[in-house]
XYZ file of C-alpha atoms in Angstrom:
367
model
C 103.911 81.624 121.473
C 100.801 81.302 119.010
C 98.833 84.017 121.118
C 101.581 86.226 120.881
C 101.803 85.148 116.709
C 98.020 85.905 116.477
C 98.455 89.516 118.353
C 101.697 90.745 116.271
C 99.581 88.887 113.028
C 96.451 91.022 114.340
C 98.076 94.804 115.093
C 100.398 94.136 112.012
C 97.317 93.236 109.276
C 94.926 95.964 110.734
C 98.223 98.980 110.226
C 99.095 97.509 107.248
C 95.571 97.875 105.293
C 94.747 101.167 107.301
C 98.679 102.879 106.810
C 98.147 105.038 103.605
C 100.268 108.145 103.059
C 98.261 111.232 103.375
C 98.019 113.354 100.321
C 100.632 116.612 100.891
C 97.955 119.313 101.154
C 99.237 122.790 98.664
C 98.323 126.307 100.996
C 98.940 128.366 97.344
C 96.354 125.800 95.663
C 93.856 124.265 98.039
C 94.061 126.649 101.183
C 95.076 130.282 100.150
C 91.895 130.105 97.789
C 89.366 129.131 100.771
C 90.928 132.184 102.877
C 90.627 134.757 99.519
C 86.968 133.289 98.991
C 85.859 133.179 102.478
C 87.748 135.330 104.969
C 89.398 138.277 103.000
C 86.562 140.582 103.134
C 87.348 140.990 107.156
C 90.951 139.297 107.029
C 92.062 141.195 104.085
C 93.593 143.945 102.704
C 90.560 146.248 103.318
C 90.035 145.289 106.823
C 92.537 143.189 108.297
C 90.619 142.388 111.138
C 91.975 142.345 114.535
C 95.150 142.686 112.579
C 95.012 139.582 110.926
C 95.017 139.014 107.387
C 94.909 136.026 105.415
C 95.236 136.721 101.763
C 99.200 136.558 101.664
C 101.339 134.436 103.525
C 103.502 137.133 104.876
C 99.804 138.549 106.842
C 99.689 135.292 108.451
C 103.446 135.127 109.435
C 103.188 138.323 111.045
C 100.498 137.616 112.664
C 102.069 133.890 113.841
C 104.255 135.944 115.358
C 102.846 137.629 117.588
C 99.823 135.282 118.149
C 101.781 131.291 117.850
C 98.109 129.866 118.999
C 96.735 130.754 115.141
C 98.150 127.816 114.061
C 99.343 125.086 116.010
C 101.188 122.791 113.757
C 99.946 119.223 113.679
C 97.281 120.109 116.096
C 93.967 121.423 114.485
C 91.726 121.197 117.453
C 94.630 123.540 119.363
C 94.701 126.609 116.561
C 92.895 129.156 117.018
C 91.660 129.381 113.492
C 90.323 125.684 113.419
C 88.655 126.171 116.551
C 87.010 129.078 115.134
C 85.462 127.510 112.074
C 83.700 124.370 113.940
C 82.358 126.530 116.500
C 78.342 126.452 117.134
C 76.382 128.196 113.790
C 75.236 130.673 116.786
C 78.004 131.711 118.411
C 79.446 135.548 117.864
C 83.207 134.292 117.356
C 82.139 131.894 114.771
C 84.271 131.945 111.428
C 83.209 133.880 108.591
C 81.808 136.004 110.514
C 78.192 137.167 108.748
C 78.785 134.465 105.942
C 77.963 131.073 106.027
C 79.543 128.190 107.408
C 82.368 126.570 105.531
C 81.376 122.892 104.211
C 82.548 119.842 106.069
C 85.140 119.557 103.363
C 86.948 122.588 103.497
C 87.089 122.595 106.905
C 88.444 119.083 106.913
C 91.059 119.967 104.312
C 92.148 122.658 106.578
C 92.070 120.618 109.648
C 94.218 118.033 107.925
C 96.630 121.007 106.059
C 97.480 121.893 110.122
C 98.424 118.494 110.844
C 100.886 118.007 108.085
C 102.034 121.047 109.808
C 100.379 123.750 108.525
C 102.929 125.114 105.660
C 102.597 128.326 103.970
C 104.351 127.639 100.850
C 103.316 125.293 98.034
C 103.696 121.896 98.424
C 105.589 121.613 94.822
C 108.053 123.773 96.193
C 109.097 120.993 98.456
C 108.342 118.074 96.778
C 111.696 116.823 94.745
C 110.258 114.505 92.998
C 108.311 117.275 91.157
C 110.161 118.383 88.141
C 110.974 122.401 88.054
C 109.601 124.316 85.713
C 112.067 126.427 84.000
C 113.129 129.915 85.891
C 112.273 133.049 84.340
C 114.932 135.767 84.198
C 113.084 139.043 86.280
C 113.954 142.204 85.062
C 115.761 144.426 87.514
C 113.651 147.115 89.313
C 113.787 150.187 86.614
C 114.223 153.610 88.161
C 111.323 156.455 86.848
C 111.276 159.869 87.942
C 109.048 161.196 91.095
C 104.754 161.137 90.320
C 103.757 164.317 90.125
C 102.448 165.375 93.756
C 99.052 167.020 92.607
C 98.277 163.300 90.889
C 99.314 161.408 93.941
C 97.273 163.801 95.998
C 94.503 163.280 94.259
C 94.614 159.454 93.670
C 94.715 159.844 97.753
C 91.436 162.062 97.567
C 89.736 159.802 95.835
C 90.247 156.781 98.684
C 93.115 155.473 97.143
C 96.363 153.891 98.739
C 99.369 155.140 97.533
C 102.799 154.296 98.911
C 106.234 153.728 97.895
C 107.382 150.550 96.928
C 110.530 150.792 99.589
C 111.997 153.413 101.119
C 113.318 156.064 98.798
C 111.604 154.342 95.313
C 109.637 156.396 93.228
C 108.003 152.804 92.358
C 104.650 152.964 93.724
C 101.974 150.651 94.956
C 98.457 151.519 94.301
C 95.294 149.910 96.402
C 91.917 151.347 95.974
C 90.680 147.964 98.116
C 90.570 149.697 101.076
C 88.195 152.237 99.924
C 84.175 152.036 101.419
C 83.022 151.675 97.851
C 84.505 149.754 94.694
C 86.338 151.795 92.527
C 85.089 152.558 88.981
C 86.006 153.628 85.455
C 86.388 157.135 87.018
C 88.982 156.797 89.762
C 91.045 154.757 87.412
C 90.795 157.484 85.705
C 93.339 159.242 87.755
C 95.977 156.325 86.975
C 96.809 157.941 84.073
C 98.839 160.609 85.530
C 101.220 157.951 87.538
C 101.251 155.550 85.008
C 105.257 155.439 84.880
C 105.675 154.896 88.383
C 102.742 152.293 89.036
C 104.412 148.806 90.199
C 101.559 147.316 91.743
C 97.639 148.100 91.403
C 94.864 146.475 93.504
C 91.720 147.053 91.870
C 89.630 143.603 93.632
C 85.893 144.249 93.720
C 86.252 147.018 91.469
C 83.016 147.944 89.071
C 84.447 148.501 86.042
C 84.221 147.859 82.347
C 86.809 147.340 79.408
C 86.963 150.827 78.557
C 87.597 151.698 82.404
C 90.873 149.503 82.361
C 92.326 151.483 79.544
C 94.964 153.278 81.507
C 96.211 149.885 82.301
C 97.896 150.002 78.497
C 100.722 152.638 79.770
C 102.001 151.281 83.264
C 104.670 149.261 81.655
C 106.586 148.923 85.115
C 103.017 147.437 86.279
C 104.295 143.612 87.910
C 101.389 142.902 90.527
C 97.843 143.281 90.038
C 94.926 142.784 91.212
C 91.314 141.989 89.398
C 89.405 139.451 92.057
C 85.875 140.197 91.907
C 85.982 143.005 89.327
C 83.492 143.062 86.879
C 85.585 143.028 84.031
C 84.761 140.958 80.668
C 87.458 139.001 78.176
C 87.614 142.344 76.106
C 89.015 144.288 79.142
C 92.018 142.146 79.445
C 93.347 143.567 76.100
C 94.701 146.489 77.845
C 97.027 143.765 79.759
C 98.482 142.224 76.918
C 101.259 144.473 76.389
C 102.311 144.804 79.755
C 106.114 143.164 79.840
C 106.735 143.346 83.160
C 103.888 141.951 84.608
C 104.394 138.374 87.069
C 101.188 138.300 88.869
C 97.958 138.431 87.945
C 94.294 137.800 89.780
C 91.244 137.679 88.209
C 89.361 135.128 90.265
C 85.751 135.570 90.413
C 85.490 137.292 87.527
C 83.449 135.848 84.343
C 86.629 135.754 82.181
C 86.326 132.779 79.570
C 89.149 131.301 77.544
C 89.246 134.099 75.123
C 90.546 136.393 77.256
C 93.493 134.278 77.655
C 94.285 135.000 74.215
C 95.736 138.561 75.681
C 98.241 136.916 78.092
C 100.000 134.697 75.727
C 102.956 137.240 75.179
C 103.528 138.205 79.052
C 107.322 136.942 79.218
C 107.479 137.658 83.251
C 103.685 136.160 84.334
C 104.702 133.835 87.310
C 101.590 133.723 88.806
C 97.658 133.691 87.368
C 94.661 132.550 89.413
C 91.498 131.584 87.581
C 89.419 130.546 90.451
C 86.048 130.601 89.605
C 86.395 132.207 86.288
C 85.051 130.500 82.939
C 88.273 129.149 81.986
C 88.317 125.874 80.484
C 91.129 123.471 82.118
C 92.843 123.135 78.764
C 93.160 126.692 77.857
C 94.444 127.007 81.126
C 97.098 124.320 81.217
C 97.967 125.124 77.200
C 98.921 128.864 78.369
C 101.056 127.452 81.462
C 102.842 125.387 79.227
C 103.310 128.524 76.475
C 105.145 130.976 78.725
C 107.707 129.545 80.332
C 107.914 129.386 84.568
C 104.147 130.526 84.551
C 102.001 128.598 87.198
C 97.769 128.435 86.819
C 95.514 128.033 89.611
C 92.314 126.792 89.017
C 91.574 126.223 92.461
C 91.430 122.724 94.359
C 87.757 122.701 93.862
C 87.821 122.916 90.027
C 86.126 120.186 88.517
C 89.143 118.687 86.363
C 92.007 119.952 89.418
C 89.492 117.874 91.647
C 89.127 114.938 89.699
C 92.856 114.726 89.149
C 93.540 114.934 92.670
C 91.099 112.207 93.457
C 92.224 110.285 90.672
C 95.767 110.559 92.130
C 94.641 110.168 95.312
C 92.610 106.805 94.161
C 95.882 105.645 92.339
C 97.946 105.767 95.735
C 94.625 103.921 97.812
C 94.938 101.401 95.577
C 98.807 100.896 95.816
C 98.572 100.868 99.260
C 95.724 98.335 99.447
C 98.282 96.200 97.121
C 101.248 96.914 99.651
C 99.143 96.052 102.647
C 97.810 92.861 100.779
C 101.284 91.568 100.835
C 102.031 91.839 103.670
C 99.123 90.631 104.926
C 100.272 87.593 102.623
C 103.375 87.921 104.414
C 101.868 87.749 107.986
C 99.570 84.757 106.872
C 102.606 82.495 106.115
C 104.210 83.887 109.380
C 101.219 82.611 110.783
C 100.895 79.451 109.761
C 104.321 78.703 110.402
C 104.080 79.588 113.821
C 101.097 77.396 113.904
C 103.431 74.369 112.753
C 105.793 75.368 115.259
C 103.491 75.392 118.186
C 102.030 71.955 116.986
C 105.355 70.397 117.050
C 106.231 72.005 119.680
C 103.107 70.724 121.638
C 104.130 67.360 120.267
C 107.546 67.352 121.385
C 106.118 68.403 125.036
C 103.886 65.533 125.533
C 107.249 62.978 124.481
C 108.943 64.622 126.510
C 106.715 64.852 129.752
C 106.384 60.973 128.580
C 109.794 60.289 128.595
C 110.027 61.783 132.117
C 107.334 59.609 133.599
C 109.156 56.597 132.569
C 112.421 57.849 134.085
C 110.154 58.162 137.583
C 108.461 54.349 137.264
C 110.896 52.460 138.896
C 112.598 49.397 136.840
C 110.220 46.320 136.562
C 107.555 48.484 137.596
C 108.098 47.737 141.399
């Protein structure tokens, strides 16, 4: 009995100061910004690599679908995309491919993002203890009259992608991503003659300047766009601020600084904003999030003031846990000793007894 009190005491006290619940990794803020920075340029938009892409989540659905082994959920040394990361620095199938290596970290935050199942949505979204921010009210789709064909054409000449925005819409969606080249002040240019029936715009690693995004000022059914990479300044986001309808917005990489926030302020329908690797001080940041309603920032998880809050957070719930499993090591201790006392007496009680029993065997007057 007190070698069996000593193994449940041992196996209980060692899972007890070791059992710590993980940290719920985010895809939209620690993960999607390690695919943009690293593995868009060949699993993007532009390229979409052996038809994978990894900048949106519906890219990697599609391609989950026909290829389950991407991601194995819960089992990082099993998906295909883990396996390519940790591969040799030499080998040809090694992930990015002509970049460097990720660092140990980011691969071990995508390692552990697969084993918490590898979910493509943000992890606020299912968390209930998070409170909701507030809903914003989305403007119905607005109907404009056809582009002009010669403008379209042209925008098409030029590299660009134009398309409808569904089947029938005279909405359109302009890319010039996929282009060999980066577009500048010239092609955007051409915007000016579709500027009514613009929805989206993808303009990432575009070399422009302030004056170059001026056409920007009249697509006022403009709700997606794109401005990763560009080399754009504060002053070019002026031609944003009027723009009503617009919910998403990236201008990660870019050297925009906390003035040019000062031109997003009255966007009503901005959902979305990503700052990664921008200039953007954390309090600007947060102070605009909490001025338009429903609007989400991301910094990145490998901000500075994101990561120390994490950590911090992440320190917080160690610590509770060391706390929890101090207790019931406490716990196991007294169980312990108790059993101790119980296999003393018990010992005690045994050597009566086998007493008591040689007396019964010694025959009266000890004959």
């Amino acid at each position: 009995m007190f070698k069996r009190a000593v193994a449940v005491f041992t196996v209980l006290s060692l899972a007890a100061v070791s059992a710590r619940a993980a940290e719920k990794i985010d895809f939209d803020k620690q993960i999607e910004p390690i695919f943009v920075e690293h593995c868009a340029k060949c699993h993007g938009e532009a390229k979409a690599q052996a038809k994978l892409r990894l900048d949106t989540i519906a890219g990697i659905e599609e391609k989950l679908a026909a290829k389950p082994q991407l991601l194995v959920a819960g089992q990082p040394a099993e998906s295909l995309l883990y396996q390519r990361l940790v591969l040799p620095t030499d080998s040809p199938k090694r992930m990015p491919k002509g970049g460097d290596p990720l660092t140990k970290d980011k691969i071990d935050l995508i390692a552990e993002w697969i084993k918490q199942g590898a979910v493509l949505t943000s992890a606020a979204a299912t968390t209930p203890a998070a409170p909701a921010k507030p809903a914003i009210e989305k403007a119905a789709l607005p109907e404009v009259s056809a582009a002009p064909q010669a403008a379209v054409d042209k925008l098409v000449a030029a590299g660009a992608r134009v398309s409808p925005l569904f089947a029938g819409s005279n909405l359109l969606e302009v890319s010039f991503a996929g282009r060999g080249e980066p577009a500048g002040n010239a092609d955007l240019a051409l915007l000016a003659a579709v500027s009514e029936q613009v929805y989206t715009l993808n303009l990432a690693d575009a070399k422009i300047d302030a004056a170059g995004l001026a056409p920007l000022a009249g697509m006022k059914q403009l709700t997606w766009l794109h401005l990763e990479r560009a080399t754009i300044d504060d002053a070019a986001l002026a031609h944003v601020k009027g723009l009503q309808r617009l919910d998403y917005l990236n201008v990660y990489g870019t050297p925009i600084t906390d003035a040019g926030l000062n031109h997003l302020s009255g966007l009503p329908q901005l959902a979305k904003l990503y700052l990664w690797q921008t200039k953007v001080s954390y309090d600007a940041a947060m102070s605009l999030e909490k001025a338009i309603p429903g609007l989400e920032v991301n910094l990145g998880f490998d901000h500075p003031v994101v990561a120390r809050n994490r950590l911090t957070k992440e320190l917080d719930d160690a610590k509770k846990q060391i706390d929890a499993a101090k207790a019931d090591v406490a716990k196991l201790e007294l169980q312990l000793e108790r059993s101790k006392k119980d296999v003393e007496a018990n010992t005690a009680r045994v050597t009566e007894i086998d007493k008591e029993l040689k007396a019964l065997d010694t025959p009266a007057g000890g004959s």
